[in-house]
Structures are given as structure tokens and as C-alpha cells.
Amino acid sequence: MMISADIVDSFEVSGTYINSSMKNISKSPDMCAFCAYCSSYGKLSMSHAIPKAAFKTMLRAGSGKAIGIPKGDGDVHLTSDTGEAPLLCEKCENDFNRNFDGPLTNALKVLENEIKRQGLRTTIDFPANQMAHAVGSVAWRIARSDALMFSEVVLSSKHMEELDALIRLPSDEVLKHCTVRIGRLIDKTPRKSGGFGDEWMGQFMKGPEVFSTQKKRNGKFGHFMMDWTMFGFIVHIIVPRLPYPKSKNSEGLNAGRPRSEQFPLICWNILQ
């Protein structure tokens, strides 16, 4: 796969998808519980749904803080929340870090460095299926985690089953079942009008959201899409795989504006 910075259209979505929860019962770090992945019983690791390295990158650049978009109405603000919560046993935590988080974080870091060096027309080579599998694992952990920053991400049991089956596939089969998109965050709003400079966009953090990609019919929703951000990149995953609808909506980010008026500008690329 080649990840490029060419501009593409974003997905159309219709409404937030909220249904019955598949998240684990709330746990404390020092209690024993069932691992969300292998179901073994014991002490759980403090897991990050979005790779910890992504937050390290943002927080290090911002003296321990990142730009956050609040849930519901409210102003853009600084935050140090990383969504850490007990979720996986030590073995599964190590497996996820090695197989999913490391490759995803490394690819995005390389891409970000190349964008800073060459601009948005740069490309890097990276295995598409490996990237998709890593993105799917993040979506799965977001849906399972009971961390506060993921509290509004709730999937139906049907969709949770689809996502669970997806990440247990061999990597070379993942893209047959899902669509993944990665976009660079850019703020074209001038600083004098409240926009953020380029150096701040790598510190931008938006809580994950889930959308239905089809309107509710006969009491049932269609496919779902989840999105979240990682140090200057916004990531979308649709399960199951869909063709790409088109949407032209985009706008810059302004500090102090309500979340309802914020539209991150998603300017580039696809992985298929």
C-alpha cells in the first residue's frame, strides 16, 4: 500500500449510532476481571485503546496537554486524558502492542515527518492490510473500553460481533471486510481569527464517535462508522466494507468555539 496526501472526499454519515452496550463492567486497576480479548480471568493491564505512543507524542509537544474537543456543547480546551483503563490481560496487552500499536504508530510518525519535510504530496510505503488490522484493533478497544473518554461510544451487539470477528482475522483478509481512511488534520483558519498553527495540530485530540451509515429502517440500523484522532491524523473505519460516499463539508478549528460549531478539516488520503 502507498499512503498518499492527495485530497479525497470524506464519508457521508447519518446520525450518532447508540444502542445496547458491549463494554465490560467498570473495573479498578487492582481488581481481577476477565480479559476483553481472550476471556482469561486475572489482573488486567492498564490499556490504551488509542496507542499510548500517540498520546506521548502529543503531550510531549504540549507540555503535558493536548487540544481536546469536548463531548456535547462546550469550548475547545487543553486536556491530558489518554483513555487508560483496565481492559486486557498482560499477554494480550503485549500482543496488541507488538502486532497492532507499534506498526500503526510507526507508520503515522514516518508519514508525519515526511509531510513536514516534503508537504502534503508526500507518500510512504506500508502494508495496507497491516495498517487496517491495527486500525480495527483500536476501534475494537474503543468499543470495549470503559474509560471516560470512550463512554459515548456504544455499539449494538451485532456490530460488536462484527468488529470482534474482524480483528481475529488473519491480517491479509481484513480489508475484504472493512473500509479504512486516514486524513491529515489541517487548520486553514488564520491565527488572528482564532485558528491553530501547524505546530498545534499534532496535539489535537477528539473523542471517538460512532455513526450509522444508513438511516434506521424497520427498527434496524445499517453499517456503522467509527472515527477518532491520533497526533494530527483523523482515522475512520467502516464495518463492513462499503463504497465511498462523498461529502464536501469541511472547516477549520477555532479555539473557544463550541463543539457543535467545530468541523475538523480532513484533507487527504485513503487506504483501500
PDB file of C-alpha atoms in Angstrom:
ATOM      1  CA  MET A   1       0.000   0.000   0.000  1.00  0.00           C
ATOM      2  CA  MET A   2       1.072   3.549  -0.625  1.00  0.00           C
ATOM      3  CA  ILE A   3      -0.307   6.191   1.755  1.00  0.00           C
ATOM      4  CA  SER A   4      -0.561   9.451  -0.131  1.00  0.00           C
ATOM      5  CA  ALA A   5      -1.555  13.005   0.706  1.00  0.00           C
ATOM      6  CA  ASP A   6      -3.897  13.544  -2.247  1.00  0.00           C
ATOM      7  CA  ILE A   7      -7.219  15.148  -1.392  1.00  0.00           C
ATOM      8  CA  VAL A   8     -10.235  12.813  -1.386  1.00  0.00           C
ATOM      9  CA  ASP A   9     -13.855  13.138  -0.366  1.00  0.00           C
ATOM     10  CA  SER A  10     -14.918  12.074   3.106  1.00  0.00           C
ATOM     11  CA  PHE A  11     -17.750   9.757   4.075  1.00  0.00           C
ATOM     12  CA  GLU A  12     -21.388  10.699   4.460  1.00  0.00           C
ATOM     13  CA  VAL A  13     -22.897   9.598   7.738  1.00  0.00           C
ATOM     14  CA  SER A  14     -26.363   9.953   9.200  1.00  0.00           C
ATOM     15  CA  GLY A  15     -26.681  10.383  12.937  1.00  0.00           C
ATOM     16  CA  THR A  16     -24.949   9.031  16.004  1.00  0.00           C
ATOM     17  CA  TYR A  17     -25.376   5.303  16.495  1.00  0.00           C
ATOM     18  CA  ILE A  18     -26.128   4.435  20.123  1.00  0.00           C
ATOM     19  CA  ASN A  19     -27.539   1.054  21.129  1.00  0.00           C
ATOM     20  CA  SER A  20     -27.048  -1.700  23.711  1.00  0.00           C
ATOM     21  CA  SER A  21     -23.605  -1.715  25.351  1.00  0.00           C
ATOM     22  CA  MET A  22     -20.998  -4.458  24.947  1.00  0.00           C
ATOM     23  CA  LYS A  23     -18.478  -2.780  27.256  1.00  0.00           C
ATOM     24  CA  ASN A  24     -17.119  -4.576  30.284  1.00  0.00           C
ATOM     25  CA  ILE A  25     -18.386  -3.734  33.756  1.00  0.00           C
ATOM     26  CA  SER A  26     -16.351  -0.907  35.282  1.00  0.00           C
ATOM     27  CA  LYS A  27     -13.128  -2.137  36.892  1.00  0.00           C
ATOM     28  CA  SER A  28     -10.339  -0.718  39.015  1.00  0.00           C
ATOM     29  CA  PRO A  29      -6.647  -1.340  38.180  1.00  0.00           C
ATOM     30  CA  ASP A  30      -6.075  -3.509  41.273  1.00  0.00           C
ATOM     31  CA  MET A  31      -9.020  -5.880  40.834  1.00  0.00           C
ATOM     32  CA  CYS A  32      -9.212  -9.147  38.886  1.00  0.00           C
ATOM     33  CA  ALA A  33     -11.594  -9.426  35.922  1.00  0.00           C
ATOM     34  CA  PHE A  34     -11.966 -11.174  32.551  1.00  0.00           C
ATOM     35  CA  CYS A  35      -9.710 -10.078  29.686  1.00  0.00           C
ATOM     36  CA  ALA A  36     -11.833  -8.455  26.973  1.00  0.00           C
ATOM     37  CA  TYR A  37      -9.992 -10.377  24.238  1.00  0.00           C
ATOM     38  CA  CYS A  38      -9.057 -13.872  25.482  1.00  0.00           C
ATOM     39  CA  SER A  39     -11.544 -14.049  28.395  1.00  0.00           C
ATOM     40  CA  SER A  40      -8.889 -15.292  30.843  1.00  0.00           C
ATOM     41  CA  TYR A  41      -9.501 -14.271  34.462  1.00  0.00           C
ATOM     42  CA  GLY A  42      -6.877 -12.324  36.394  1.00  0.00           C
ATOM     43  CA  LYS A  43      -5.333  -8.912  36.909  1.00  0.00           C
ATOM     44  CA  LEU A  44      -5.728  -6.658  33.882  1.00  0.00           C
ATOM     45  CA  SER A  45      -3.215  -4.232  32.403  1.00  0.00           C
ATOM     46  CA  MET A  46      -3.972  -0.536  32.101  1.00  0.00           C
ATOM     47  CA  SER A  47      -4.694  -0.480  28.384  1.00  0.00           C
ATOM     48  CA  HIS A  48      -4.817   2.383  25.890  1.00  0.00           C
ATOM     49  CA  ALA A  49      -7.364   1.930  23.100  1.00  0.00           C
ATOM     50  CA  ILE A  50      -5.552   4.573  21.052  1.00  0.00           C
ATOM     51  CA  PRO A  51      -1.833   3.673  21.242  1.00  0.00           C
ATOM     52  CA  LYS A  52      -0.032   5.238  24.180  1.00  0.00           C
ATOM     53  CA  ALA A  53       2.756   6.410  21.871  1.00  0.00           C
ATOM     54  CA  ALA A  54       0.265   8.655  20.058  1.00  0.00           C
ATOM     55  CA  PHE A  55      -0.540  10.482  23.279  1.00  0.00           C
ATOM     56  CA  LYS A  56       3.127  10.645  24.266  1.00  0.00           C
ATOM     57  CA  THR A  57       3.813  12.462  21.008  1.00  0.00           C
ATOM     58  CA  MET A  58       1.033  14.992  21.588  1.00  0.00           C
ATOM     59  CA  LEU A  59       1.570  15.563  25.295  1.00  0.00           C
ATOM     60  CA  ARG A  60       5.340  15.906  24.976  1.00  0.00           C
ATOM     61  CA  ALA A  61       4.863  18.652  22.383  1.00  0.00           C
ATOM     62  CA  GLY A  62       2.297  20.447  24.539  1.00  0.00           C
ATOM     63  CA  SER A  63       3.962  20.325  27.976  1.00  0.00           C
ATOM     64  CA  GLY A  64       1.647  17.531  29.095  1.00  0.00           C
ATOM     65  CA  LYS A  65      -1.508  18.852  27.429  1.00  0.00           C
ATOM     66  CA  ALA A  66      -3.302  18.332  24.100  1.00  0.00           C
ATOM     67  CA  ILE A  67      -6.101  20.225  22.378  1.00  0.00           C
ATOM     68  CA  GLY A  68      -9.377  18.486  23.177  1.00  0.00           C
ATOM     69  CA  ILE A  69     -12.870  18.712  21.694  1.00  0.00           C
ATOM     70  CA  PRO A  70     -15.492  18.183  24.438  1.00  0.00           C
ATOM     71  CA  LYS A  71     -18.471  15.843  24.250  1.00  0.00           C
ATOM     72  CA  GLY A  72     -21.694  17.752  23.731  1.00  0.00           C
ATOM     73  CA  ASP A  73     -21.533  21.546  23.792  1.00  0.00           C
ATOM     74  CA  GLY A  74     -18.530  23.300  25.269  1.00  0.00           C
ATOM     75  CA  ASP A  75     -15.349  25.054  24.234  1.00  0.00           C
ATOM     76  CA  VAL A  76     -12.212  23.571  22.767  1.00  0.00           C
ATOM     77  CA  HIS A  77      -9.793  23.111  25.673  1.00  0.00           C
ATOM     78  CA  LEU A  78      -6.499  21.558  26.798  1.00  0.00           C
ATOM     79  CA  THR A  79      -6.548  18.030  28.238  1.00  0.00           C
ATOM     80  CA  SER A  80      -4.163  15.299  29.412  1.00  0.00           C
ATOM     81  CA  ASP A  81      -6.712  12.441  29.264  1.00  0.00           C
ATOM     82  CA  THR A  82      -5.353   9.389  27.385  1.00  0.00           C
ATOM     83  CA  GLY A  83      -8.255   6.956  27.868  1.00  0.00           C
ATOM     84  CA  GLU A  84      -6.327   4.475  30.009  1.00  0.00           C
ATOM     85  CA  ALA A  85      -8.414   1.723  31.648  1.00  0.00           C
ATOM     86  CA  PRO A  86      -8.163  -1.968  32.695  1.00  0.00           C
ATOM     87  CA  LEU A  87      -9.076  -3.999  29.618  1.00  0.00           C
ATOM     88  CA  LEU A  88      -6.582  -6.709  28.560  1.00  0.00           C
ATOM     89  CA  CYS A  89      -4.505  -9.305  30.389  1.00  0.00           C
ATOM     90  CA  GLU A  90      -0.729  -8.836  30.294  1.00  0.00           C
ATOM     91  CA  LYS A  91      -0.232 -11.313  27.437  1.00  0.00           C
ATOM     92  CA  CYS A  92      -2.942  -9.761  25.231  1.00  0.00           C
ATOM     93  CA  GLU A  93      -1.705  -6.262  26.066  1.00  0.00           C
ATOM     94  CA  ASN A  94       1.797  -7.213  24.916  1.00  0.00           C
ATOM     95  CA  ASP A  95       0.432  -8.908  21.774  1.00  0.00           C
ATOM     96  CA  PHE A  96      -1.645  -5.839  20.857  1.00  0.00           C
ATOM     97  CA  ASN A  97       1.330  -3.523  21.425  1.00  0.00           C
ATOM     98  CA  ARG A  98       3.619  -5.653  19.246  1.00  0.00           C
ATOM     99  CA  ASN A  99       1.206  -6.624  16.459  1.00  0.00           C
ATOM    100  CA  PHE A 100      -1.027  -3.545  16.206  1.00  0.00           C
ATOM    101  CA  ASP A 101       0.105  -0.436  18.073  1.00  0.00           C
ATOM    102  CA  GLY A 102       3.771  -0.454  17.088  1.00  0.00           C
ATOM    103  CA  PRO A 103       3.261  -0.759  13.313  1.00  0.00           C
ATOM    104  CA  LEU A 104       0.391   1.787  13.281  1.00  0.00           C
ATOM    105  CA  THR A 105       2.224   4.376  15.367  1.00  0.00           C
ATOM    106  CA  ASN A 106       5.474   3.969  13.440  1.00  0.00           C
ATOM    107  CA  ALA A 107       3.732   4.373  10.076  1.00  0.00           C
ATOM    108  CA  LEU A 108       1.947   7.545  11.154  1.00  0.00           C
ATOM    109  CA  LYS A 109       5.116   9.010  12.670  1.00  0.00           C
ATOM    110  CA  VAL A 110       7.031   8.359   9.446  1.00  0.00           C
ATOM    111  CA  LEU A 111       4.217   9.878   7.409  1.00  0.00           C
ATOM    112  CA  GLU A 112       4.012  12.957   9.645  1.00  0.00           C
ATOM    113  CA  ASN A 113       7.760  13.523   9.387  1.00  0.00           C
ATOM    114  CA  GLU A 114       7.610  13.211   5.600  1.00  0.00           C
ATOM    115  CA  ILE A 115       4.703  15.661   5.423  1.00  0.00           C
ATOM    116  CA  LYS A 116       6.675  18.180   7.476  1.00  0.00           C
ATOM    117  CA  ARG A 117       9.697  17.673   5.207  1.00  0.00           C
ATOM    118  CA  GLN A 118       8.024  17.469   1.774  1.00  0.00           C
ATOM    119  CA  GLY A 119       4.477  18.759   2.223  1.00  0.00           C
ATOM    120  CA  LEU A 120       1.103  17.086   1.657  1.00  0.00           C
ATOM    121  CA  ARG A 121       2.077  15.480  -1.675  1.00  0.00           C
ATOM    122  CA  THR A 122       4.387  13.010   0.043  1.00  0.00           C
ATOM    123  CA  THR A 123       3.835   9.241   0.103  1.00  0.00           C
ATOM    124  CA  ILE A 124       5.151   6.331   2.171  1.00  0.00           C
ATOM    125  CA  ASP A 125       5.001   2.602   1.588  1.00  0.00           C
ATOM    126  CA  PHE A 126       3.282   0.482   4.225  1.00  0.00           C
ATOM    127  CA  PRO A 127       1.334  -2.826   4.083  1.00  0.00           C
ATOM    128  CA  ALA A 128      -2.352  -1.910   3.704  1.00  0.00           C
ATOM    129  CA  ASN A 129      -3.658  -4.995   5.488  1.00  0.00           C
ATOM    130  CA  GLN A 130      -1.335  -4.485   8.434  1.00  0.00           C
ATOM    131  CA  MET A 131      -2.481  -0.876   8.778  1.00  0.00           C
ATOM    132  CA  ALA A 132      -6.155  -1.874   8.502  1.00  0.00           C
ATOM    133  CA  HIS A 133      -5.738  -4.592  11.118  1.00  0.00           C
ATOM    134  CA  ALA A 134      -4.134  -2.101  13.516  1.00  0.00           C
ATOM    135  CA  VAL A 135      -6.917   0.436  12.944  1.00  0.00           C
ATOM    136  CA  GLY A 136      -9.520  -2.279  13.536  1.00  0.00           C
ATOM    137  CA  SER A 137      -7.866  -3.189  16.827  1.00  0.00           C
ATOM    138  CA  VAL A 138      -8.099   0.415  18.011  1.00  0.00           C
ATOM    139  CA  ALA A 139     -11.801   0.532  17.089  1.00  0.00           C
ATOM    140  CA  TRP A 140     -12.377  -2.734  18.957  1.00  0.00           C
ATOM    141  CA  ARG A 141     -10.696  -1.429  22.117  1.00  0.00           C
ATOM    142  CA  ILE A 142     -12.574   1.868  21.945  1.00  0.00           C
ATOM    143  CA  ALA A 143     -15.856  -0.038  21.750  1.00  0.00           C
ATOM    144  CA  ARG A 144     -14.870  -2.320  24.664  1.00  0.00           C
ATOM    145  CA  SER A 145     -13.150   0.142  26.985  1.00  0.00           C
ATOM    146  CA  ASP A 146     -14.973   1.740  29.909  1.00  0.00           C
ATOM    147  CA  ALA A 147     -12.585   4.724  30.012  1.00  0.00           C
ATOM    148  CA  LEU A 148     -14.387   8.049  30.402  1.00  0.00           C
ATOM    149  CA  MET A 149     -13.250   9.430  27.043  1.00  0.00           C
ATOM    150  CA  PHE A 150     -14.886   6.449  25.274  1.00  0.00           C
ATOM    151  CA  SER A 151     -18.127   6.490  27.285  1.00  0.00           C
ATOM    152  CA  GLU A 152     -20.278   7.685  24.385  1.00  0.00           C
ATOM    153  CA  VAL A 153     -19.019   5.004  22.004  1.00  0.00           C
ATOM    154  CA  VAL A 154     -21.565   2.200  22.260  1.00  0.00           C
ATOM    155  CA  LEU A 155     -22.226  -0.427  19.575  1.00  0.00           C
ATOM    156  CA  SER A 156     -25.113  -2.818  19.118  1.00  0.00           C
ATOM    157  CA  SER A 157     -24.340  -6.453  19.911  1.00  0.00           C
ATOM    158  CA  LYS A 158     -24.467  -7.236  16.157  1.00  0.00           C
ATOM    159  CA  HIS A 159     -21.882  -4.610  15.317  1.00  0.00           C
ATOM    160  CA  MET A 160     -19.672  -5.558  18.252  1.00  0.00           C
ATOM    161  CA  GLU A 161     -19.706  -9.151  16.975  1.00  0.00           C
ATOM    162  CA  GLU A 162     -18.674  -7.926  13.510  1.00  0.00           C
ATOM    163  CA  LEU A 163     -15.825  -5.893  14.945  1.00  0.00           C
ATOM    164  CA  ASP A 164     -14.709  -8.748  17.195  1.00  0.00           C
ATOM    165  CA  ALA A 165     -14.645 -11.143  14.230  1.00  0.00           C
ATOM    166  CA  LEU A 166     -12.744  -8.570  12.153  1.00  0.00           C
ATOM    167  CA  ILE A 167      -9.708  -8.246  14.421  1.00  0.00           C
ATOM    168  CA  ARG A 168      -9.430 -12.032  14.821  1.00  0.00           C
ATOM    169  CA  LEU A 169      -8.955 -12.464  11.062  1.00  0.00           C
ATOM    170  CA  PRO A 170      -5.516 -13.010   9.509  1.00  0.00           C
ATOM    171  CA  SER A 171      -4.148  -9.596   8.521  1.00  0.00           C
ATOM    172  CA  ASP A 172      -4.306 -10.342   4.795  1.00  0.00           C
ATOM    173  CA  GLU A 173      -8.105 -10.765   4.990  1.00  0.00           C
ATOM    174  CA  VAL A 174      -9.014  -7.666   6.996  1.00  0.00           C
ATOM    175  CA  LEU A 175      -9.539  -5.241   4.097  1.00  0.00           C
ATOM    176  CA  LYS A 176     -12.048  -7.598   2.495  1.00  0.00           C
ATOM    177  CA  HIS A 177     -14.400  -6.788   5.356  1.00  0.00           C
ATOM    178  CA  CYS A 178     -13.823  -3.134   6.273  1.00  0.00           C
ATOM    179  CA  THR A 179     -13.006   0.270   4.856  1.00  0.00           C
ATOM    180  CA  VAL A 180     -10.291   2.419   6.470  1.00  0.00           C
ATOM    181  CA  ARG A 181      -9.458   6.058   5.831  1.00  0.00           C
ATOM    182  CA  ILE A 182      -6.722   8.223   7.330  1.00  0.00           C
ATOM    183  CA  GLY A 183      -6.747  12.021   6.925  1.00  0.00           C
ATOM    184  CA  ARG A 184      -4.303  14.754   7.901  1.00  0.00           C
ATOM    185  CA  LEU A 185      -5.708  17.446  10.178  1.00  0.00           C
ATOM    186  CA  ILE A 186      -5.086  20.978   8.928  1.00  0.00           C
ATOM    187  CA  ASP A 187      -6.493  24.300  10.150  1.00  0.00           C
ATOM    188  CA  LYS A 188      -6.816  26.847   7.360  1.00  0.00           C
ATOM    189  CA  THR A 189      -8.374  29.428   9.686  1.00  0.00           C
ATOM    190  CA  PRO A 190      -5.865  32.299  10.197  1.00  0.00           C
ATOM    191  CA  ARG A 191      -4.406  32.577  13.692  1.00  0.00           C
ATOM    192  CA  LYS A 192      -5.723  36.133  14.046  1.00  0.00           C
ATOM    193  CA  SER A 193      -9.209  34.652  13.567  1.00  0.00           C
ATOM    194  CA  GLY A 194      -8.676  32.004  16.236  1.00  0.00           C
ATOM    195  CA  GLY A 195      -7.117  29.194  14.196  1.00  0.00           C
ATOM    196  CA  PHE A 196      -4.365  26.855  15.376  1.00  0.00           C
ATOM    197  CA  GLY A 197      -0.882  26.871  13.855  1.00  0.00           C
ATOM    198  CA  ASP A 198       0.687  23.804  12.238  1.00  0.00           C
ATOM    199  CA  GLU A 199       2.704  23.004  15.350  1.00  0.00           C
ATOM    200  CA  TRP A 200      -0.516  22.675  17.358  1.00  0.00           C
ATOM    201  CA  MET A 201      -2.350  20.337  15.007  1.00  0.00           C
ATOM    202  CA  GLY A 202      -0.177  17.420  16.108  1.00  0.00           C
ATOM    203  CA  GLN A 203      -1.601  17.950  19.602  1.00  0.00           C
ATOM    204  CA  PHE A 204      -5.249  17.791  18.526  1.00  0.00           C
ATOM    205  CA  MET A 205      -7.382  15.125  20.208  1.00  0.00           C
ATOM    206  CA  LYS A 206     -11.047  14.336  19.512  1.00  0.00           C
ATOM    207  CA  GLY A 207     -13.048  11.771  21.411  1.00  0.00           C
ATOM    208  CA  PRO A 208     -14.144   8.814  19.247  1.00  0.00           C
ATOM    209  CA  GLU A 209     -17.613   8.882  17.743  1.00  0.00           C
ATOM    210  CA  VAL A 210     -19.774   6.245  16.053  1.00  0.00           C
ATOM    211  CA  PHE A 211     -22.216   6.926  13.223  1.00  0.00           C
ATOM    212  CA  SER A 212     -24.754   4.938  11.287  1.00  0.00           C
ATOM    213  CA  THR A 213     -24.005   4.996   7.567  1.00  0.00           C
ATOM    214  CA  GLN A 214     -27.625   4.179   6.733  1.00  0.00           C
ATOM    215  CA  LYS A 215     -30.860   5.542   8.125  1.00  0.00           C
ATOM    216  CA  LYS A 216     -32.823   3.455  10.591  1.00  0.00           C
ATOM    217  CA  ARG A 217     -35.327   1.198   8.811  1.00  0.00           C
ATOM    218  CA  ASN A 218     -37.820  -1.166  10.425  1.00  0.00           C
ATOM    219  CA  GLY A 219     -36.137  -0.689  13.790  1.00  0.00           C
ATOM    220  CA  LYS A 220     -32.688  -1.662  12.448  1.00  0.00           C
ATOM    221  CA  PHE A 221     -29.590   0.345  11.609  1.00  0.00           C
ATOM    222  CA  GLY A 222     -27.266  -0.303   8.705  1.00  0.00           C
ATOM    223  CA  HIS A 223     -23.465  -0.399   8.838  1.00  0.00           C
ATOM    224  CA  PHE A 224     -21.547   1.754  11.292  1.00  0.00           C
ATOM    225  CA  MET A 225     -18.553   4.045  11.059  1.00  0.00           C
ATOM    226  CA  MET A 226     -16.191   4.981  13.896  1.00  0.00           C
ATOM    227  CA  ASP A 227     -13.729   7.859  13.872  1.00  0.00           C
ATOM    228  CA  TRP A 228     -11.040   9.184  16.198  1.00  0.00           C
ATOM    229  CA  THR A 229      -7.786  11.161  16.018  1.00  0.00           C
ATOM    230  CA  MET A 230      -4.118  10.325  16.542  1.00  0.00           C
ATOM    231  CA  PHE A 231      -1.460  13.110  16.743  1.00  0.00           C
ATOM    232  CA  GLY A 232      -2.603  15.157  13.795  1.00  0.00           C
ATOM    233  CA  PHE A 233      -4.393  12.404  11.846  1.00  0.00           C
ATOM    234  CA  ILE A 234      -8.076  11.561  11.844  1.00  0.00           C
ATOM    235  CA  VAL A 235      -8.916   7.895  11.328  1.00  0.00           C
ATOM    236  CA  HIS A 236     -12.172   6.385  10.039  1.00  0.00           C
ATOM    237  CA  ILE A 237     -13.192   2.742   9.924  1.00  0.00           C
ATOM    238  CA  ILE A 238     -16.419   1.394   8.430  1.00  0.00           C
ATOM    239  CA  VAL A 239     -17.552  -2.153   9.147  1.00  0.00           C
ATOM    240  CA  PRO A 240     -18.449  -3.924   6.948  1.00  0.00           C
ATOM    241  CA  ARG A 241     -16.680  -2.642   3.856  1.00  0.00           C
ATOM    242  CA  LEU A 242     -18.529  -0.014   1.828  1.00  0.00           C
ATOM    243  CA  PRO A 243     -18.001   2.012  -1.337  1.00  0.00           C
ATOM    244  CA  TYR A 244     -17.042   5.633  -0.668  1.00  0.00           C
ATOM    245  CA  PRO A 245     -19.948   8.083  -0.487  1.00  0.00           C
ATOM    246  CA  LYS A 246     -18.996  11.707  -0.971  1.00  0.00           C
ATOM    247  CA  SER A 247     -19.198  14.648   1.411  1.00  0.00           C
ATOM    248  CA  LYS A 248     -17.849  18.155   0.865  1.00  0.00           C
ATOM    249  CA  ASN A 249     -18.208  19.561   4.403  1.00  0.00           C
ATOM    250  CA  SER A 250     -15.014  20.972   5.892  1.00  0.00           C
ATOM    251  CA  GLU A 251     -13.951  23.836   8.096  1.00  0.00           C
ATOM    252  CA  GLY A 252     -11.043  24.886  10.290  1.00  0.00           C
ATOM    253  CA  LEU A 253     -10.784  24.664  14.071  1.00  0.00           C
ATOM    254  CA  ASN A 254     -11.173  27.670  16.340  1.00  0.00           C
ATOM    255  CA  ALA A 255     -10.143  27.775  19.992  1.00  0.00           C
ATOM    256  CA  GLY A 256     -13.031  28.633  22.290  1.00  0.00           C
ATOM    257  CA  ARG A 257     -15.784  27.741  19.838  1.00  0.00           C
ATOM    258  CA  PRO A 258     -18.471  25.233  20.882  1.00  0.00           C
ATOM    259  CA  ARG A 259     -18.028  21.667  19.728  1.00  0.00           C
ATOM    260  CA  SER A 260     -21.290  21.939  17.768  1.00  0.00           C
ATOM    261  CA  GLU A 261     -19.588  24.528  15.545  1.00  0.00           C
ATOM    262  CA  GLN A 262     -16.332  22.587  15.075  1.00  0.00           C
ATOM    263  CA  PHE A 263     -15.631  20.631  11.879  1.00  0.00           C
ATOM    264  CA  PRO A 264     -12.112  19.198  11.591  1.00  0.00           C
ATOM    265  CA  LEU A 265     -10.799  19.663   8.070  1.00  0.00           C
ATOM    266  CA  ILE A 266      -9.950  16.229   6.695  1.00  0.00           C
ATOM    267  CA  CYS A 267      -7.781  16.924   3.710  1.00  0.00           C
ATOM    268  CA  TRP A 268      -6.202  13.799   2.387  1.00  0.00           C
ATOM    269  CA  ASN A 269      -5.851  10.198   1.789  1.00  0.00           C
ATOM    270  CA  ILE A 270      -7.231   6.689   1.679  1.00  0.00           C
ATOM    271  CA  LEU A 271      -6.216   3.201   2.330  1.00  0.00           C
ATOM    272  CA  GLN A 272      -8.105   0.548   0.414  1.00  0.00           C
TER     273      GLN A 272
END
